[in-house]
Short mmCIF file of C-alpha atoms and ligand atoms in Angstrom, two decimals:
data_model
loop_
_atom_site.label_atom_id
_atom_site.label_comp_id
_atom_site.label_asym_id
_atom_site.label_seq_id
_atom_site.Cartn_x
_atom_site.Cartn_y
_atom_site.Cartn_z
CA UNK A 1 96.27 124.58 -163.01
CA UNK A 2 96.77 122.46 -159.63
CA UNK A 3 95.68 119.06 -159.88
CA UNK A 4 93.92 117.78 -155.82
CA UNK A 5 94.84 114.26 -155.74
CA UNK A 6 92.82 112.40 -153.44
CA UNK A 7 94.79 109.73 -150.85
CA UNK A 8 93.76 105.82 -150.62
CA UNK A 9 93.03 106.16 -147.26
CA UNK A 10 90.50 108.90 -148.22
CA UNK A 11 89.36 106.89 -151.00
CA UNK A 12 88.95 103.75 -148.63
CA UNK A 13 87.46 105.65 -145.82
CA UNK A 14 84.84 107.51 -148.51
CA UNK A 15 83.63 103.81 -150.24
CA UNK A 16 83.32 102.69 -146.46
CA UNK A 17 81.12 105.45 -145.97
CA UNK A 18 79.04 104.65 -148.82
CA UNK A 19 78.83 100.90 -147.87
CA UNK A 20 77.86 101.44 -144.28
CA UNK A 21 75.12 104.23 -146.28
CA UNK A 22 73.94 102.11 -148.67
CA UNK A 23 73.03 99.10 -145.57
CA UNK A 24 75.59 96.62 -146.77
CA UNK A 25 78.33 97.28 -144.20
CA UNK A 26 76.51 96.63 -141.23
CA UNK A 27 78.83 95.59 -138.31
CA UNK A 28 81.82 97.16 -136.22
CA UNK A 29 83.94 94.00 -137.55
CA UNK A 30 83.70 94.09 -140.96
CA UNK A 31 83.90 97.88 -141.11
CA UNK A 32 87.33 97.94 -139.32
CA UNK A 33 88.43 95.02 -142.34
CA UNK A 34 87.31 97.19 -144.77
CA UNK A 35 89.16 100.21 -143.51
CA UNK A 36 91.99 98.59 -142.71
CA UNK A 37 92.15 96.65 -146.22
CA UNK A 38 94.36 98.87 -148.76
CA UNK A 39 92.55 96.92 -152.23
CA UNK A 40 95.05 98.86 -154.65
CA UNK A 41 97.55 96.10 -153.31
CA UNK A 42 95.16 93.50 -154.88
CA UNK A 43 94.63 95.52 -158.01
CA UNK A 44 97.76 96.68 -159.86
CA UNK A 45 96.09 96.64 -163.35
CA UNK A 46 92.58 96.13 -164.24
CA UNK A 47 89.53 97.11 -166.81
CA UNK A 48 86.20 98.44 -165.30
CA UNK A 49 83.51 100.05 -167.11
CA UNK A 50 83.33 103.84 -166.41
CA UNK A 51 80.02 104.93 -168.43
CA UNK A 52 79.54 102.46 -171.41
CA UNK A 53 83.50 101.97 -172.04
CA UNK A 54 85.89 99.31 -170.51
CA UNK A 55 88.70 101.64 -169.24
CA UNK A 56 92.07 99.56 -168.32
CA UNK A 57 93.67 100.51 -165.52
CA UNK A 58 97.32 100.64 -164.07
CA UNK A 59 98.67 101.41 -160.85
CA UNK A 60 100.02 105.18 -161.55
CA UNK A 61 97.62 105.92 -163.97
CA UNK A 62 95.65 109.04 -163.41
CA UNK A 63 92.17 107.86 -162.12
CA UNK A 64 93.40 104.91 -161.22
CA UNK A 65 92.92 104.98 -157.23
CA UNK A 66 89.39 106.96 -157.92
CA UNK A 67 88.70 103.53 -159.74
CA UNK A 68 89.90 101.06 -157.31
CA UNK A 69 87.40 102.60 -154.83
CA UNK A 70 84.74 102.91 -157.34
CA UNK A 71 82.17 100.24 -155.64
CA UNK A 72 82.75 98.28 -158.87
CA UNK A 73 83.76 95.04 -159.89
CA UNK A 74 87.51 94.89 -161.27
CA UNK A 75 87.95 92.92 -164.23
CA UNK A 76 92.06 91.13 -163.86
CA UNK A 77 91.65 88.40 -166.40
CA UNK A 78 90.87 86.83 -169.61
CA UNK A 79 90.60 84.31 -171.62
CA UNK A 80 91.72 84.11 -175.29
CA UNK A 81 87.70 84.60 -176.67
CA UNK A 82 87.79 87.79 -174.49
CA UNK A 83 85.11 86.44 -171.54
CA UNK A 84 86.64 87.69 -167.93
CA UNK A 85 87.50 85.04 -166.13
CA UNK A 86 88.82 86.83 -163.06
CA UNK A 87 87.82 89.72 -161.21
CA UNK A 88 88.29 92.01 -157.62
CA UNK A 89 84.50 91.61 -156.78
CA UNK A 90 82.06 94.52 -156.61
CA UNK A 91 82.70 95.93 -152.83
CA UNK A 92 78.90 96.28 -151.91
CA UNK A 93 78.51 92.34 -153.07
CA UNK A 94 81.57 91.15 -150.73
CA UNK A 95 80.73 93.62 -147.62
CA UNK A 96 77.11 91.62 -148.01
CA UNK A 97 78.41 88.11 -148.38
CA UNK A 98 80.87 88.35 -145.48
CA UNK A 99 77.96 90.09 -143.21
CA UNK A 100 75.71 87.19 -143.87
CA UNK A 101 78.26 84.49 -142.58
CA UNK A 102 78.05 82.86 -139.19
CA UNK A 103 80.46 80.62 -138.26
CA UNK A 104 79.79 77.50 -136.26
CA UNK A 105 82.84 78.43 -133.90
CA UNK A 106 85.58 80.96 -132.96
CA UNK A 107 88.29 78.13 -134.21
CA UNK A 108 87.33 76.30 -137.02
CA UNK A 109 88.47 77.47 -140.05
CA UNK A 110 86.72 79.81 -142.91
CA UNK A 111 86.62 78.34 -146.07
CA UNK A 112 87.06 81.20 -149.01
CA UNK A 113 86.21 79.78 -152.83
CA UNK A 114 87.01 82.00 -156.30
CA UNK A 115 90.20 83.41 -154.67
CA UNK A 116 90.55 85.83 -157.38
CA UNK A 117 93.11 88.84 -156.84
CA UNK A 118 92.62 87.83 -153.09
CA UNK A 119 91.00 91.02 -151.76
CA UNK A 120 88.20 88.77 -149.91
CA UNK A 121 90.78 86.51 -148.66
CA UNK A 122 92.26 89.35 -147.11
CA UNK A 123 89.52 90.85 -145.41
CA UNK A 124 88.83 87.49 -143.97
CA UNK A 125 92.12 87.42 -142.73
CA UNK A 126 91.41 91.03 -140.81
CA UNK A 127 88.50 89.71 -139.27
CA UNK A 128 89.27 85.86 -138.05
CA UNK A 129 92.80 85.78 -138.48
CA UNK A 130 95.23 84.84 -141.48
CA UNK A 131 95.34 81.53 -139.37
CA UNK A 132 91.69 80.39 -139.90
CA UNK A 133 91.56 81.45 -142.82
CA UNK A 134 91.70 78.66 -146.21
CA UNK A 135 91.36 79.98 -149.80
CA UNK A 136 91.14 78.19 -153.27
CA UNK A 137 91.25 79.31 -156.31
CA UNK A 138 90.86 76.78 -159.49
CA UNK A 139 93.83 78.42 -161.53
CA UNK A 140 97.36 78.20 -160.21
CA UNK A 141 98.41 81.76 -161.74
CA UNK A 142 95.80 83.37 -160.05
CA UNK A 143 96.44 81.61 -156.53
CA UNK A 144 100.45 82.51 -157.54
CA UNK A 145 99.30 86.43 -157.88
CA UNK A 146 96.61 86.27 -154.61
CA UNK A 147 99.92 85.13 -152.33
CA UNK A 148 101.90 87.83 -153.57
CA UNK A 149 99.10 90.62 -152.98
CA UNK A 150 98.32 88.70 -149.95
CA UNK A 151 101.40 88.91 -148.33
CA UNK A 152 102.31 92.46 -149.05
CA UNK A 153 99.23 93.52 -147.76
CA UNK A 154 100.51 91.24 -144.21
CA UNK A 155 98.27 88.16 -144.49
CA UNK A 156 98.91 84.73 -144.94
CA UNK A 157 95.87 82.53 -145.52
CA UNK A 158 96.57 79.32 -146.38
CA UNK A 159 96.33 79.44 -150.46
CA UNK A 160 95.52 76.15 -152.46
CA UNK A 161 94.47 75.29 -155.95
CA UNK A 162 91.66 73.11 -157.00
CA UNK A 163 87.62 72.96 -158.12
CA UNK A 164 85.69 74.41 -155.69
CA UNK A 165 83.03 72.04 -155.92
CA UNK A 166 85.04 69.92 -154.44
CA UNK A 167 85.68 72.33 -151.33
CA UNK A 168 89.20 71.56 -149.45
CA UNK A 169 88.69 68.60 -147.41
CA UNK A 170 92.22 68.73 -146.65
CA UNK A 171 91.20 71.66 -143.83
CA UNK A 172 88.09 70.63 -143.22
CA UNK A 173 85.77 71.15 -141.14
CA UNK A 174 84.71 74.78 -141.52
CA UNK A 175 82.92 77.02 -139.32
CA UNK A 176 81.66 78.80 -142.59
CA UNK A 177 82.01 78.69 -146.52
CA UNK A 178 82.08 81.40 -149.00
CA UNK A 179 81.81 81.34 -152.55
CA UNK A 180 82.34 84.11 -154.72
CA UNK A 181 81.70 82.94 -158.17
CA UNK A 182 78.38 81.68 -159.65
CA UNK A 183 76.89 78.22 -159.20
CA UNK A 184 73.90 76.30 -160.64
CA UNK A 185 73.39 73.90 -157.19
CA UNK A 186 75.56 73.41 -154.02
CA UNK A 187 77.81 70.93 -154.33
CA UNK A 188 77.65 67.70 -151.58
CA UNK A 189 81.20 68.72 -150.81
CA UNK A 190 80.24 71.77 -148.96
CA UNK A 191 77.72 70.50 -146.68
CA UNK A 192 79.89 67.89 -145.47
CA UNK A 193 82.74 70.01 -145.15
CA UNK A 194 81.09 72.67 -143.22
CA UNK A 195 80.11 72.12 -139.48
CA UNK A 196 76.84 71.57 -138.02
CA UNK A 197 75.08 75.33 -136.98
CA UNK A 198 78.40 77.14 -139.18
CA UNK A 199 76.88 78.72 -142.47
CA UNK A 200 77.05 78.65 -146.81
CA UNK A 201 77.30 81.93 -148.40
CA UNK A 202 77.36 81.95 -152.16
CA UNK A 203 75.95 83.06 -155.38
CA UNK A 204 73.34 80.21 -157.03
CA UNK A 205 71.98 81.75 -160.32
CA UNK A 206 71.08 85.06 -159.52
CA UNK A 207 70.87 85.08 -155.85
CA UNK A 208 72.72 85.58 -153.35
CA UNK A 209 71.61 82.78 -150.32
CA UNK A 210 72.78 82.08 -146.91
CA UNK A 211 72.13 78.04 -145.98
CA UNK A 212 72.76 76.98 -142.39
CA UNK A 213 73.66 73.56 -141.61
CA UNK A 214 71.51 71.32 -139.88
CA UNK A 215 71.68 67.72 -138.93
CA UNK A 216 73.14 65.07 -141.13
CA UNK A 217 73.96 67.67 -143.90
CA UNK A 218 70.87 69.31 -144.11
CA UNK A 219 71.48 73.16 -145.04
CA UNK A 220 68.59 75.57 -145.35
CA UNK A 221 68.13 79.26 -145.35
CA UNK A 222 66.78 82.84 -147.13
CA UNK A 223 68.26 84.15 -150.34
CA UNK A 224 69.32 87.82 -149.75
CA UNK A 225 67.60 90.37 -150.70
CA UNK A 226 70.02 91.73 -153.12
CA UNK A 227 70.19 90.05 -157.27
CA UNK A 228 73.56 89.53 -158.01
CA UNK A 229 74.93 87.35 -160.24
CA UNK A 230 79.29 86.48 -160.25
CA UNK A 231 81.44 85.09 -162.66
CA UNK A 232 80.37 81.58 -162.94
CA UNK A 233 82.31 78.78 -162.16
CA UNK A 234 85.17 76.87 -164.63
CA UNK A 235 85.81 73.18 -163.38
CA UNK A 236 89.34 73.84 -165.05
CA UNK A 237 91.25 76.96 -165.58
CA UNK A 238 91.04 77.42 -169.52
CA UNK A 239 86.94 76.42 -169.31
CA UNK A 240 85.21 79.21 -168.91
CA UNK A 241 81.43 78.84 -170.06
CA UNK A 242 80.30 80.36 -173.29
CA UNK A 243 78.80 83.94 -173.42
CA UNK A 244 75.26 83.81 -173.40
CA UNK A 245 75.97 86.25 -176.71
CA UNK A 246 77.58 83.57 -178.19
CA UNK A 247 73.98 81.66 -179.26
CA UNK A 248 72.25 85.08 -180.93
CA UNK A 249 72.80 84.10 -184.27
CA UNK A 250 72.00 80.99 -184.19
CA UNK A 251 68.46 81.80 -181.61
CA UNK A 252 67.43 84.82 -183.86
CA UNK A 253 67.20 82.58 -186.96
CA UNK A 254 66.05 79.22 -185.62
CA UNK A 255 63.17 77.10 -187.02
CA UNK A 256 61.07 75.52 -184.85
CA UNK A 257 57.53 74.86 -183.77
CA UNK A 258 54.99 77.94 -183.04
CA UNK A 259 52.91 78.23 -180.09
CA UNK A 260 50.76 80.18 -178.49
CA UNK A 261 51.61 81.12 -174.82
CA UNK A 262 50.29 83.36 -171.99
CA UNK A 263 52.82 85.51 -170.27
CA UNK A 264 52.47 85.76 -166.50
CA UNK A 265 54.53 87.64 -166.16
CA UNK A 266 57.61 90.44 -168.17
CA UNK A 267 60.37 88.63 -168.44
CA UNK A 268 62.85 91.24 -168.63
CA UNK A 269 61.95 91.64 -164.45
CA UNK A 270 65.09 90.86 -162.37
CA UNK A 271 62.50 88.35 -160.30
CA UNK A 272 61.69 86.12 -163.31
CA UNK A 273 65.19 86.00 -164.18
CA UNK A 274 66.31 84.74 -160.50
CA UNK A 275 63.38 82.19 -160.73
CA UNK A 276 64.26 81.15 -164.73
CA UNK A 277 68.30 80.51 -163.20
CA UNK A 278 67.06 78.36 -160.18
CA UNK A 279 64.98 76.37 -161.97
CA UNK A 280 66.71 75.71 -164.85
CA UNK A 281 70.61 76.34 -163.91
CA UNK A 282 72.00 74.56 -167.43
CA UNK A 283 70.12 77.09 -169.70
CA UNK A 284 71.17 80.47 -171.07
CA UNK A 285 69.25 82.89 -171.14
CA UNK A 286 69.25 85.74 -173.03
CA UNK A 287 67.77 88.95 -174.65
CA UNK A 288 67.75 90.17 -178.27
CA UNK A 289 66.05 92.18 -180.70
CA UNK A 290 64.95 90.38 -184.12
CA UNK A 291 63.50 92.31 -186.77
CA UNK A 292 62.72 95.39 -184.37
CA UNK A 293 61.53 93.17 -181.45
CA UNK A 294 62.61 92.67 -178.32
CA UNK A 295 62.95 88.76 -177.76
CA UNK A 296 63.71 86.47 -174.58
CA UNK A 297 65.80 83.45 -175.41
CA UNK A 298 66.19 80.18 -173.61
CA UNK A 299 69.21 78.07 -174.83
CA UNK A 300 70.28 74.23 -173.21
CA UNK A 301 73.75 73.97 -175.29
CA UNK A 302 74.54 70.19 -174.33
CA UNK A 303 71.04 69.38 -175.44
CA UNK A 304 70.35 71.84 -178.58
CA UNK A 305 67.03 72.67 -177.13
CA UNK A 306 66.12 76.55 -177.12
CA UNK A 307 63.23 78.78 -176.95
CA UNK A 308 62.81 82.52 -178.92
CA UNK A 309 59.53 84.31 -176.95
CA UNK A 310 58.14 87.28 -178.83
CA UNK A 311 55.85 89.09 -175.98
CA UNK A 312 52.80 90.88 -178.18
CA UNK A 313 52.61 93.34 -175.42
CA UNK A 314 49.23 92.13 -174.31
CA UNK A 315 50.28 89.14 -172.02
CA UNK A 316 50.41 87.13 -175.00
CA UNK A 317 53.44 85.78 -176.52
CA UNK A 318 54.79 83.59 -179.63
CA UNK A 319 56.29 80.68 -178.75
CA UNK A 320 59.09 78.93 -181.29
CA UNK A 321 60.80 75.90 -180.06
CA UNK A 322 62.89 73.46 -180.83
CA UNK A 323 64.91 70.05 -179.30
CA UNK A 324 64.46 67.75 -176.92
CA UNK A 325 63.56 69.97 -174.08
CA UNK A 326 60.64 72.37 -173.80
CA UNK A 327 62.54 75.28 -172.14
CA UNK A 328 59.28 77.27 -171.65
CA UNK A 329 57.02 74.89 -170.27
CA UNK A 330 59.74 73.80 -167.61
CA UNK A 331 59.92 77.99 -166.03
CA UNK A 332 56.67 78.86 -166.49
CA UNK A 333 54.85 77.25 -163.43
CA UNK A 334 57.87 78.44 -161.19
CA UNK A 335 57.02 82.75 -162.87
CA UNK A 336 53.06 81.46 -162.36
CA UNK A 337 53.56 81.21 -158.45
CA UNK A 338 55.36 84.61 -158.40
CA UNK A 339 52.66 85.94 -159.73
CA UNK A 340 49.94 84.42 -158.12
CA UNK A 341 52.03 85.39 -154.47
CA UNK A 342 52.14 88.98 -155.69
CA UNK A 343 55.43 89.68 -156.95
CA UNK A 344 57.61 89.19 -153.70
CA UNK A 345 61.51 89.79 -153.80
CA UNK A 346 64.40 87.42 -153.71
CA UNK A 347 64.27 87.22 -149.76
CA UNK A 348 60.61 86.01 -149.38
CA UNK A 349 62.15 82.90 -150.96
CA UNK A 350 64.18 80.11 -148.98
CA UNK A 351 66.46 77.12 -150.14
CA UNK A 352 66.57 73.77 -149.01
CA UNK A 353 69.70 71.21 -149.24
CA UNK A 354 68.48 68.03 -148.34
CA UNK A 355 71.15 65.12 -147.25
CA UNK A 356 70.60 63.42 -150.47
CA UNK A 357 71.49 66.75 -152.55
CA UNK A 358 67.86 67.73 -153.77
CA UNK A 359 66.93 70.98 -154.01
CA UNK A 360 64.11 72.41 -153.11
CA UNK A 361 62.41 76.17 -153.54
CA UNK A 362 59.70 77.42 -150.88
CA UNK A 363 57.52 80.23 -150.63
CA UNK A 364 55.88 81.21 -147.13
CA UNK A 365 54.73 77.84 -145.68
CA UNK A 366 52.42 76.52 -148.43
CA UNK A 367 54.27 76.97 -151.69
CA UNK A 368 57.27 74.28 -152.90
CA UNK A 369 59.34 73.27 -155.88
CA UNK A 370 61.52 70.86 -156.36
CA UNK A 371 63.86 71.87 -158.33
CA UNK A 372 66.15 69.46 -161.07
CA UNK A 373 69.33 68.40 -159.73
C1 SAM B 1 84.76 87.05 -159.15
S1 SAM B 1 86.27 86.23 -158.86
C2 SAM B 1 86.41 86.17 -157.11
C3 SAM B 1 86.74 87.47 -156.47
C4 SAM B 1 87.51 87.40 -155.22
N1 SAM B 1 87.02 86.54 -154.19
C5 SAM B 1 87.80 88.77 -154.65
O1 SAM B 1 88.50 88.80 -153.67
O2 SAM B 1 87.35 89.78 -155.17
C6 SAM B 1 85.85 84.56 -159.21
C7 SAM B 1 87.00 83.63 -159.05
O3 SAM B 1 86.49 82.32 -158.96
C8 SAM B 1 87.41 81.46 -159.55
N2 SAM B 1 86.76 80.21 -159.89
C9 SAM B 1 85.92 79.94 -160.93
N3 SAM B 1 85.52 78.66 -160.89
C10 SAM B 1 86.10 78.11 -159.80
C11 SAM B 1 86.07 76.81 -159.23
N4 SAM B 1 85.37 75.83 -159.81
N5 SAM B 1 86.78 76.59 -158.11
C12 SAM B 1 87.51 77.58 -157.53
N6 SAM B 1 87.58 78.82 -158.03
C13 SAM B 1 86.89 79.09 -159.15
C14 SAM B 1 87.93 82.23 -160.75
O4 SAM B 1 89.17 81.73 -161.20
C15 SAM B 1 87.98 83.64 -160.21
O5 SAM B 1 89.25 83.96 -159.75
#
């Protein structure tokens, strides 16, 4: 039997294909950093999910270049409970991130956040330069590794360790930011760091939004089409948030009060999900099934406050609650206006930064929330 073993550069040039197919490769520049980007150098061993399975990977193994050009994300690390804490980002999420930024300048630098393996980093590198290019990562090891991958691949960003949230002043000011793990709000940092007309690009819940900096660090812009949520962000290496799976027990067999509520909408919709994130970006939220039931949870750990929703099926649900914070009552006017506008996706809704750090949600011209800092 003869084995046909398929090169990277096929492999490369075929997931380019797809990208540039499926509309998130849009521009001569970043196709040429994709093509030119060999990402087995960033990926030497890894666990994706092929099917239902995760399937580790090492550089040799058979399959293993098929599933380095998979379009998937690449799981590299973690922690000692087993939650990933570091990953080669899905392709299709990066090729849409980098499209959407627009630097203030052809010098300033880019600032790159969640260096990971340091695949992004590198395709930065491709398309302004390894000179204007700045990348942090908040765990040493991991900035250690991106050098190494970095450098063998030819570029030399300037690496450096830290929070994110706190940017890299050091370098600063930045044509453009990018952050490639999750985050509830955007931190001050950022908008001072970045320069007036350059551009935010990160993940906030479960949206992907581009904010453009205005005067006195003002930022405001359109979420993305596309719901995508990243590995959300540790303010130290070994603190990597809980599971959501970790409070299922514990929600499933919680005593509280009952209520009646109206549904306005299913909440196992991607939309109310991005909404339920933004507006309440220190709850968990989860899905479970309790005595043959499907149930939506709503968990504020810091606060024991949750919320178990049993959805009748008739746009009625039971309501049991418990702690200091209604969980419910705080989403439910943000799902109402959804509803009311007709359903519309992620990108008919904008973000605004203001210079004191509020938040605030709009819909067309006539529809605002703010939402808790
Ligand atoms: C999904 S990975 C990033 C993928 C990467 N950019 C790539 O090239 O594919 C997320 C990364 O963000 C990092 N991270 C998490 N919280 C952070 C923080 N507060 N500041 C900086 N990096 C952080 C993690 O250590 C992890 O390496």
């Amino acid at each position: 039997m003869t084995t046909v073993t398929t090169s990277a550069d096929e492999l490369r040039r075929r997931m380019v294909e797809q990208l540039i197919h499926d509309g998130a490769l849009r521009s001569r520049e970043w196709r040429a950093a994709f093509e030119a980007v060999p990402r087995e150098l960033f990926v030497p061993s890894f666990t994706t999910r092929t099917a239902s399975e995760p399937v580790t990977y090492r550089e040799g193994d058979p399959g293993y270049l098929e599933a380095v050009y998979a379009n998937s994300s690449l799981n590299t690390q973690y922690d000692e409970h087993g939650t990933a804490t570091s990953s080669s980002s899905q392709p299709a999420m990066m090729a849409l991130m980098v499209e959407a930024l627009a630097p203030a300048s052809d010098t300033l630098p880019v600032l790159d956040l969640g260096t990971g393996p340091g695949y992004n980093a590198a395709l930065l590198s491709h398309r302004y330069g390894s000179q204007r290019v700045v990348t942090r990562d908040v765990d040493p090891a991991l900035v250690a590794t991106a050098a190494d991958h970095l450098a063998a691949a030819g570029y030399a960003p300037t690496l450096t360790v830290g929070d994110g949230a706190e940017g890299c002043p050091e370098h600063a000011p930045y044509g453009a930011l990018i952050a490639t793990y999750g985050i509830g709000r955007i931190p001050d940092a950022w908008r001072v760091q970045v320069a007036r007309g350059g551009n935010i690009v990160a993940n906030i819940g479960n949206g992907l939004i581009s904010l453009t900096l205005g005067d006195h660090g003002l930022a405001t812009g359109r979420f993305l089409p596309t719901i995508a949520a990243f590995m959300t962000a540790r303010a130290t290496p070994g603190n990597a948030p809980a599971p959501a799976r970790t409070y299922a027990g514990k929600l499933a067999n919680a005593d509280g009060d009952m209520h009646e509520i109206e549904l306005p909408v299913a909440l196992d919709e991607e939309m109310p999900r991005f909404l339920g994130a933004l507006s309440q970006p220190d709850v968990v939220e989860l899905s479970l099934i309790v005595e043959e039931r499907k149930v939506y949870g709503l968990v504020h750990p810091d606060s024991e406050s949750w919320a178990r929703i049993t959805p009748r099926g008739d746009g009625t649900a039971r309501l049991d609650r418990g702690g200091p914070r209604d969980l419910w009552t705080e989403r439910a006017p943000l799902l109402r206006g959804w509803n009311k506008a007709g359903k519309p996706s992620a990108d008919a809704y904008s973000l605004t930064v203001h210079p004191d750090g509020r938040h605030e949600l709009t819909l067309g011209d006539a529809r605002r929330w703010a939402l808790p800092a």
